[in-house]
Structure formats: structure tokens, C-alpha cells
Amino acid sequence: MGTGKLTIDLGAIRTNWRNLAAMNSGETAAVVKADGYGLGAGKVARALQKEGARTFFVAMAEEGAALRQELGPDPVINVFSGHMPGDADMIHDTHLVPMINSIDQLIRHVEALPNHPFGIQLDSGMNRLGMEPAEWGAVAQVALEQRPTLLMSHLACADEPDHPMNAQQLKTFFELTDGLGVPRSLANTGGVLLGPDYHFEMTRPGIGTYGGLPYIDATPVVTLDLPVIQCRTLEPGETVGYANSFTATRETRIATVSAGYADGILRALGPKTHLYAGDTPCPIAGRISMDLIGVDITDLPSGSDPATLELLGRHQSIDTLADNADTIAYEILTALGPRYSLRYIGG
């Protein structure tokens, strides 16, 4: 095949979620937005449903409607973006629970879908989504009379345990919600790891479920093997790729693999990233292009040109690639393109 093979270990996803769930005494939800962080929301969610997940979070109503078709009528599907204009029929027909982010959304929801479940997202300091404290104070009594299912907020710096923002947001969230008798949720993966003060009645780990930091004990989830199309030998002074950015300083063996930035392999990865032939690291040679990458395989034994090279797997994690590209593991996962041949194991 001319496309890479992306192997997704659903068993590892289940293990990571189960271990994160064991850290708290309340309910643990599953975050499957952005097509399950790029790994296939339907398959990921069904695996987590088998593991015991009863509540799922998505980013928008369209994701929730698609997920409902995969999971059936029983699980709760919460929508982070809330109740957007034009979403009423979809929210009603597929039994979604919007996390209301503003007074406008609250009015829209109550008028369009009276008695339909909803939650409320509060801004505890991130200034991204949710009602601000003064806004919440103005409508809390009316909103609570409508019996929201959840009060939630989101931590901005949970991956830095000592960051003062964590304690500040916890204090604010507690002040906004204490004694209201509604289940609460504050903790993402980092929040789970911050300890019980942050757990409340529901946690909702995301990136840790998919094998990423800050959950350092996570089981790796993805392996990416890229097929080699052609190998050639360069003489000293010959170059590889656009802008002649790699120049051979010795007799050099180059493998060209079928993948590039159209497949989510970010151009910024080039200077620091290796692919692996077995246990041997082979550096990228030259620029990553749209569909092709040159790889220096000179240090492999003579006559042992590989059929594939591994980019993600036991030697190199999503966080390693993220560091190489000066980004985060979320971007590495969600950037993975649609051209890969997907293989699911362990579900």
C-alpha cells in the first residue's frame, strides 16, 4: 500500500481511562470531541462504553448527533459549545445535553426546548467559555429552577501542578457552586492528577485517555508505520528535497516514505525527528513535503532497505513529536490525516 498504517490500540485507551477513573470516587466521563482526538470517535466511544463510561463530551451538536448513532439511546452526551442558533431540533431529536455558556444561550434553550436537560458552564478564570461570575449571579436562581444536570468549568493550567492559577480557579469554582445541590465537574486529565480537591462529582479526562501528558503513566495508544516507496544512494555533495536543505557529507542512503504534511506530519518536525527501522533511529533528511519525506538510512546494514519506517510507537511518543515541533500532543493526534489505513486492536 502507498499509505501509512495507523494502528490504534483501543485496549490501551480503555486501560488509560480505567486507571484515571480509579483516581476519583465520583463518575468519570469520556471526552471524545474532534473525532475522538482524531482516532475515530465512534470506535473510541464504543470501547469506553464497554469499559463503563456513561457520560460523553463532544465539542458541538453535530458531533453529538453522530455519536448518538454509534452509542444508542442510553449514554448522556454533553455538548461543550452549548445551544447554538439552529441546533434545537438536533439537540432534541438526538437527546443531547448542551452546556449553556451565556444568558443568551440559556434563554434560547429554555424557550426552544422547555424541560429539555442542560448543564451550565461557568468561567472560573480561563476566559474562554462559560458564564462569568457576575453573569451567573444575575441568573443563578432562575437557572437553578430549571434543574440543570451539571455545573462545570475548565482549568487553564492543570498540566502545571504548581501553577497558582489552579488554586485560584478551584476557589472561584467552589464559590460559584457550593451548596447548590447540582453535580459539578472541573477536572480534565491534569485536574484528575491534581487530586481529590479538584474531582467533585465528575471528572472528564481527555488527552490522558489517548496516551498523552501530563499523565506520565499512560499506556501508548497509537503506532504509525510509513511505507518506503524508493531508496537511493547519494554521493557527497548531493542534496535532498526542497531548497536543498539536506546535503550529503558522505555516501548516503536515502529512503523516501509515503507521507507528509497532508497526512498531519508537521513540517516543523523535520530538524529534530527520527523514524525507526527496528531499533535504529534514522533522521529525516531535508524538508517534509506534502506527500513525501526523505529519511537517512545510511546506518542500517548494507542491503537491508526497510519496507516501512515507524514514526510513532514504542520508540517515539506523541509527546516526543510534539516537543520536536514545539507544539502539544493534542495537535499531533488531531492533525493525523485521513489517508492512513486504520487498524484497530484490543477493543
Coordinates of C-alpha atoms in Angstrom, one line a residue:
M1 CA 0.0 0.0 0.0
G2 CA 1.1 3.5 -0.7
T3 CA -0.4 4.9 2.6
G4 CA 0.8 4.7 6.1
K5 CA -0.7 2.3 8.6
L6 CA -2.1 3.9 11.8
T7 CA -2.7 1.4 14.5
I8 CA -5.0 2.4 17.3
D9 CA -5.0 0.4 20.5
L10 CA -8.5 0.6 21.9
G11 CA -7.4 -1.7 24.8
A12 CA -4.8 1.0 25.8
I13 CA -7.5 3.7 25.6
R14 CA -9.7 1.6 27.9
T15 CA -6.8 1.0 30.3
N16 CA -5.9 4.7 30.5
W17 CA -9.5 5.7 31.1
R18 CA -10.0 3.0 33.7
N19 CA -6.8 4.0 35.6
L20 CA -7.8 7.6 35.5
A21 CA -11.3 6.7 36.7
A22 CA -9.8 4.8 39.6
M23 CA -8.2 8.0 40.9
N24 CA -11.6 9.5 42.0
S25 CA -14.7 8.4 43.8
G26 CA -17.2 10.1 41.5
E27 CA -18.2 9.5 37.9
T28 CA -15.6 9.6 35.1
A29 CA -16.9 10.9 31.8
A30 CA -15.2 10.4 28.4
V31 CA -14.1 13.2 26.2
V32 CA -14.4 12.2 22.5
K33 CA -14.5 15.6 20.7
A34 CA -12.7 16.2 17.5
D35 CA -13.5 12.7 16.2
G36 CA -12.1 11.1 19.4
Y37 CA -8.9 13.3 19.2
G38 CA -8.5 12.2 15.6
L39 CA -8.7 8.4 16.3
G40 CA -12.4 7.7 15.4
A41 CA -15.0 8.9 17.9
G42 CA -17.4 6.0 17.2
K43 CA -14.9 3.2 17.9
V44 CA -13.3 5.0 20.8
A45 CA -16.6 5.8 22.4
R46 CA -17.9 2.2 22.0
A47 CA -14.8 0.9 23.6
L48 CA -15.1 3.2 26.5
Q49 CA -18.8 2.4 26.8
K50 CA -17.8 -1.2 27.2
E51 CA -15.4 -0.1 29.9
G52 CA -18.2 1.6 31.8
A53 CA -18.3 5.2 30.6
R54 CA -21.9 6.5 30.8
T55 CA -21.3 10.2 30.0
F56 CA -19.5 11.6 27.0
F57 CA -18.5 15.1 26.0
V58 CA -18.2 16.5 22.5
A59 CA -17.4 20.0 21.2
M60 CA -20.5 20.7 19.1
A61 CA -24.0 19.3 18.4
E62 CA -23.1 17.8 15.1
E63 CA -20.5 15.6 16.8
G64 CA -23.1 14.7 19.4
A65 CA -25.7 13.6 16.8
A66 CA -23.1 11.4 15.1
L67 CA -22.1 9.9 18.4
R68 CA -25.7 9.1 19.3
Q69 CA -25.9 6.9 16.2
E70 CA -22.9 5.0 17.4
L71 CA -23.8 4.6 21.1
G72 CA -27.6 4.2 21.1
P73 CA -30.1 6.0 23.4
D74 CA -28.7 5.4 26.9
P75 CA -25.4 7.4 27.4
V76 CA -25.5 11.1 28.2
I77 CA -23.9 13.2 25.6
N78 CA -22.9 16.7 26.7
V79 CA -22.0 19.4 24.3
F80 CA -19.3 21.9 25.3
S81 CA -20.4 24.7 22.9
G82 CA -23.9 24.8 24.4
H83 CA -27.0 25.6 22.5
M84 CA -26.1 27.4 19.3
P85 CA -28.6 29.0 16.9
G86 CA -30.3 26.4 14.7
D87 CA -29.4 23.5 17.0
A88 CA -32.7 23.0 18.8
D89 CA -34.0 20.2 16.5
M90 CA -30.7 18.3 16.6
I91 CA -30.4 18.7 20.4
H92 CA -34.0 17.5 20.9
D93 CA -34.0 14.6 18.3
T94 CA -30.7 13.1 19.4
H95 CA -31.1 13.8 23.1
L96 CA -28.0 15.9 23.6
V97 CA -27.3 18.0 26.7
P98 CA -25.9 21.4 25.9
M99 CA -23.5 23.1 28.4
I100 CA -25.0 26.5 28.5
N101 CA -22.3 29.3 28.2
S102 CA -24.3 32.5 28.4
I103 CA -27.6 34.2 29.3
D104 CA -28.4 34.3 25.5
Q105 CA -27.9 30.5 25.3
L106 CA -30.0 30.0 28.4
I107 CA -32.9 31.9 27.0
R108 CA -32.6 30.2 23.7
H109 CA -32.6 26.8 25.2
V110 CA -35.5 27.3 27.7
E111 CA -37.7 29.0 25.1
A112 CA -37.0 26.4 22.3
L113 CA -36.8 23.3 24.4
P114 CA -38.6 23.7 27.8
N115 CA -37.9 20.8 30.2
H116 CA -35.0 19.5 28.0
P117 CA -31.9 18.7 30.0
F118 CA -29.0 21.2 30.0
G119 CA -25.9 21.9 32.0
I120 CA -24.1 25.2 32.7
Q121 CA -20.5 26.1 32.1
L122 CA -19.0 28.8 34.3
D123 CA -15.9 30.8 33.7
S124 CA -13.6 30.3 36.7
G125 CA -10.8 32.4 35.1
M126 CA -9.9 30.9 31.8
N127 CA -11.9 33.5 29.9
R128 CA -12.8 31.1 27.1
L129 CA -16.3 29.7 27.5
G130 CA -18.9 29.9 30.3
M131 CA -20.8 32.5 32.3
E132 CA -18.7 35.0 34.2
P133 CA -19.3 35.2 37.9
A134 CA -21.4 38.4 37.7
E135 CA -23.5 36.9 34.8
W136 CA -24.0 33.8 36.8
G137 CA -25.0 35.7 39.9
A138 CA -27.7 37.5 37.9
V139 CA -29.4 34.4 36.6
A140 CA -28.4 31.6 39.0
Q141 CA -31.8 31.5 40.8
V142 CA -33.7 31.3 37.6
A143 CA -31.3 28.8 36.0
L144 CA -31.4 26.5 39.0
E145 CA -35.2 26.5 38.9
Q146 CA -34.8 24.8 35.5
R147 CA -32.9 21.9 37.2
P148 CA -29.5 21.8 35.3
T149 CA -27.9 18.4 35.3
L150 CA -24.3 19.7 35.7
L151 CA -22.3 22.8 36.7
M152 CA -18.8 22.7 35.1
S153 CA -15.7 24.8 34.4
H154 CA -12.3 24.2 32.8
L155 CA -8.8 24.5 34.2
A156 CA -6.3 26.6 32.2
C157 CA -3.0 25.4 33.7
A158 CA -3.7 21.9 35.1
D159 CA -0.7 20.4 33.3
E160 CA 1.5 22.6 35.6
P161 CA 0.6 21.3 39.1
D162 CA 2.3 24.2 40.9
H163 CA 0.8 27.0 38.8
P164 CA -1.2 29.4 41.1
M165 CA -4.0 29.5 38.5
N166 CA -5.1 26.1 39.6
A167 CA -5.8 27.1 43.2
Q168 CA -7.4 30.3 42.0
Q169 CA -9.8 28.6 39.7
L170 CA -10.7 26.0 42.3
K171 CA -11.5 28.7 44.8
T172 CA -13.6 30.6 42.3
F173 CA -15.5 27.5 41.1
F174 CA -16.2 26.5 44.7
E175 CA -17.6 29.9 45.5
L176 CA -19.8 29.8 42.4
T177 CA -21.2 26.4 43.0
D178 CA -21.0 25.4 46.7
G179 CA -24.3 24.3 48.3
L180 CA -26.4 24.4 45.1
G181 CA -27.1 20.7 45.1
V182 CA -26.1 20.2 41.4
P183 CA -23.4 17.8 40.3
R184 CA -20.1 19.6 39.4
S185 CA -17.2 19.0 37.1
L186 CA -13.9 20.8 36.9
A187 CA -11.1 18.3 36.3
N188 CA -9.6 17.4 32.9
T189 CA -6.7 15.0 32.8
G190 CA -4.4 17.4 34.6
G191 CA -7.2 18.2 37.1
V192 CA -7.6 14.5 37.9
L193 CA -3.9 14.3 38.7
L194 CA -4.1 17.4 40.9
G195 CA -6.0 15.3 43.5
P196 CA -9.4 15.0 45.2
D197 CA -10.0 18.7 45.8
Y198 CA -10.5 19.1 42.1
H199 CA -12.6 16.0 41.4
F200 CA -16.1 17.0 42.6
E201 CA -18.8 14.7 41.3
M202 CA -17.5 14.1 37.8
T203 CA -14.1 14.2 36.1
R204 CA -13.6 14.3 32.4
P205 CA -10.1 13.2 31.3
G206 CA -9.2 13.8 27.7
I207 CA -5.6 13.6 26.5
G208 CA -4.6 11.2 29.2
T209 CA -7.1 8.7 27.8
Y210 CA -5.3 8.9 24.5
G211 CA -1.8 8.3 25.9
G212 CA -0.6 11.9 26.4
L213 CA 0.9 14.0 29.1
P214 CA 0.5 15.1 31.8
Y215 CA -0.5 11.5 32.5
I216 CA 3.0 10.1 32.6
D217 CA 1.9 6.6 33.3
A218 CA -0.4 6.4 30.3
T219 CA -0.2 3.4 28.0
P220 CA 0.8 4.4 24.4
V221 CA -2.2 4.3 22.1
V222 CA -1.0 4.9 18.5
T223 CA 1.6 3.4 16.2
L224 CA 2.3 4.9 12.8
D225 CA 4.2 3.0 10.2
L226 CA 5.1 4.7 6.9
P227 CA 5.8 2.7 3.7
V228 CA 9.1 3.2 1.8
I229 CA 8.5 4.0 -1.9
Q230 CA 12.1 4.2 -3.1
C231 CA 15.7 4.1 -1.9
R232 CA 18.7 5.6 -3.5
T233 CA 22.4 6.3 -2.8
L234 CA 23.8 9.8 -2.8
E235 CA 27.3 10.9 -3.3
P236 CA 28.9 13.5 -1.1
G237 CA 27.6 16.9 -2.1
E238 CA 24.2 15.8 -3.4
T239 CA 21.1 17.2 -1.9
V240 CA 17.6 16.1 -0.9
G241 CA 14.3 17.8 -1.2
Y242 CA 13.1 21.3 -1.5
A243 CA 15.6 24.2 -1.1
N244 CA 18.5 21.7 -0.9
S245 CA 18.1 21.7 2.8
F246 CA 20.0 18.4 3.3
T247 CA 23.4 17.9 1.8
A248 CA 25.2 14.5 1.9
T249 CA 28.6 14.7 3.6
R250 CA 29.3 11.0 3.0
E251 CA 27.9 8.3 0.7
T252 CA 24.3 8.4 2.0
R253 CA 21.4 6.0 1.6
I254 CA 18.0 7.8 1.4
A255 CA 14.6 6.2 1.8
T256 CA 11.6 8.2 0.5
V257 CA 8.5 7.4 2.5
S258 CA 4.9 8.0 1.6
A259 CA 3.6 10.6 4.0
G260 CA 3.9 14.3 4.6
Y261 CA 2.2 17.4 5.9
A262 CA -1.0 16.5 4.1
D263 CA -1.1 13.5 6.4
G264 CA -0.6 15.6 9.5
I265 CA 3.1 15.2 9.8
L266 CA 4.0 18.8 10.6
R267 CA 6.8 20.4 8.6
A268 CA 8.3 21.7 11.9
L269 CA 9.1 18.1 12.9
G270 CA 11.9 17.8 10.3
P271 CA 15.0 19.0 12.0
K272 CA 14.7 17.0 15.3
T273 CA 12.7 13.9 14.3
H274 CA 13.8 10.3 13.5
L275 CA 11.9 7.4 12.1
Y276 CA 12.8 3.9 13.2
A277 CA 13.9 0.8 11.4
G278 CA 13.5 -1.7 14.2
D279 CA 15.5 -0.2 17.0
T280 CA 17.7 2.0 14.7
P281 CA 16.9 5.7 14.6
C282 CA 17.0 7.2 11.1
P283 CA 16.9 11.0 10.8
I284 CA 14.7 12.9 8.5
A285 CA 16.7 14.3 5.6
G286 CA 15.6 17.6 4.2
R287 CA 12.1 19.2 4.4
I288 CA 8.9 17.4 5.0
S289 CA 6.8 17.9 1.8
M290 CA 3.1 17.4 1.2
D291 CA 3.2 13.7 0.4
L292 CA 6.9 12.6 0.9
I293 CA 9.7 12.5 3.4
G294 CA 13.3 11.7 2.9
V295 CA 14.9 9.6 5.6
D296 CA 18.7 8.9 6.1
I297 CA 19.0 5.1 6.4
T298 CA 22.8 5.0 5.9
D299 CA 23.4 3.5 9.3
L300 CA 21.4 0.4 8.5
P301 CA 23.3 -2.7 7.4
S302 CA 24.1 -2.8 3.7
G303 CA 21.4 -4.4 1.6
S304 CA 18.7 -4.0 4.3
D305 CA 16.5 -1.3 2.9
P306 CA 13.3 -1.3 5.1
A307 CA 9.8 -1.7 3.7
T308 CA 8.4 0.6 6.3
L309 CA 9.7 3.0 8.9
E310 CA 8.0 3.8 12.2
L311 CA 7.2 7.4 13.2
L312 CA 5.0 6.7 16.3
G313 CA 5.3 3.7 18.5
R314 CA 7.4 2.2 21.3
H315 CA 10.4 4.4 20.4
Q316 CA 8.7 7.7 20.0
S317 CA 5.5 9.1 21.6
I318 CA 3.0 11.8 20.6
D319 CA 4.7 14.0 23.2
T320 CA 8.1 13.4 21.7
L321 CA 6.8 14.6 18.3
A322 CA 5.1 17.5 20.0
D323 CA 8.3 18.6 21.6
N324 CA 10.1 18.3 18.3
A325 CA 7.6 20.6 16.6
D326 CA 7.3 22.9 19.6
T327 CA 3.6 22.1 20.0
I328 CA 1.4 19.8 22.1
A329 CA 0.3 16.2 21.8
Y330 CA -3.3 17.3 21.1
E331 CA -2.2 18.8 17.8
I332 CA -0.1 15.8 16.8
L333 CA -3.1 13.5 17.3
T334 CA -5.8 15.6 15.8
A335 CA -3.6 16.5 12.8
L336 CA -3.3 12.9 11.6
G337 CA -4.7 12.8 8.2
P338 CA -7.5 10.8 6.5
R339 CA -5.2 8.9 4.1
Y340 CA -3.9 6.4 6.6
S341 CA -5.0 2.8 6.6
L342 CA -6.6 2.4 10.1
R343 CA -6.2 -0.7 12.1
Y344 CA -7.9 -1.1 15.5
I345 CA -6.7 -3.6 18.1
G346 CA -7.6 -4.5 21.6
G347 CA -11.1 -3.1 21.7

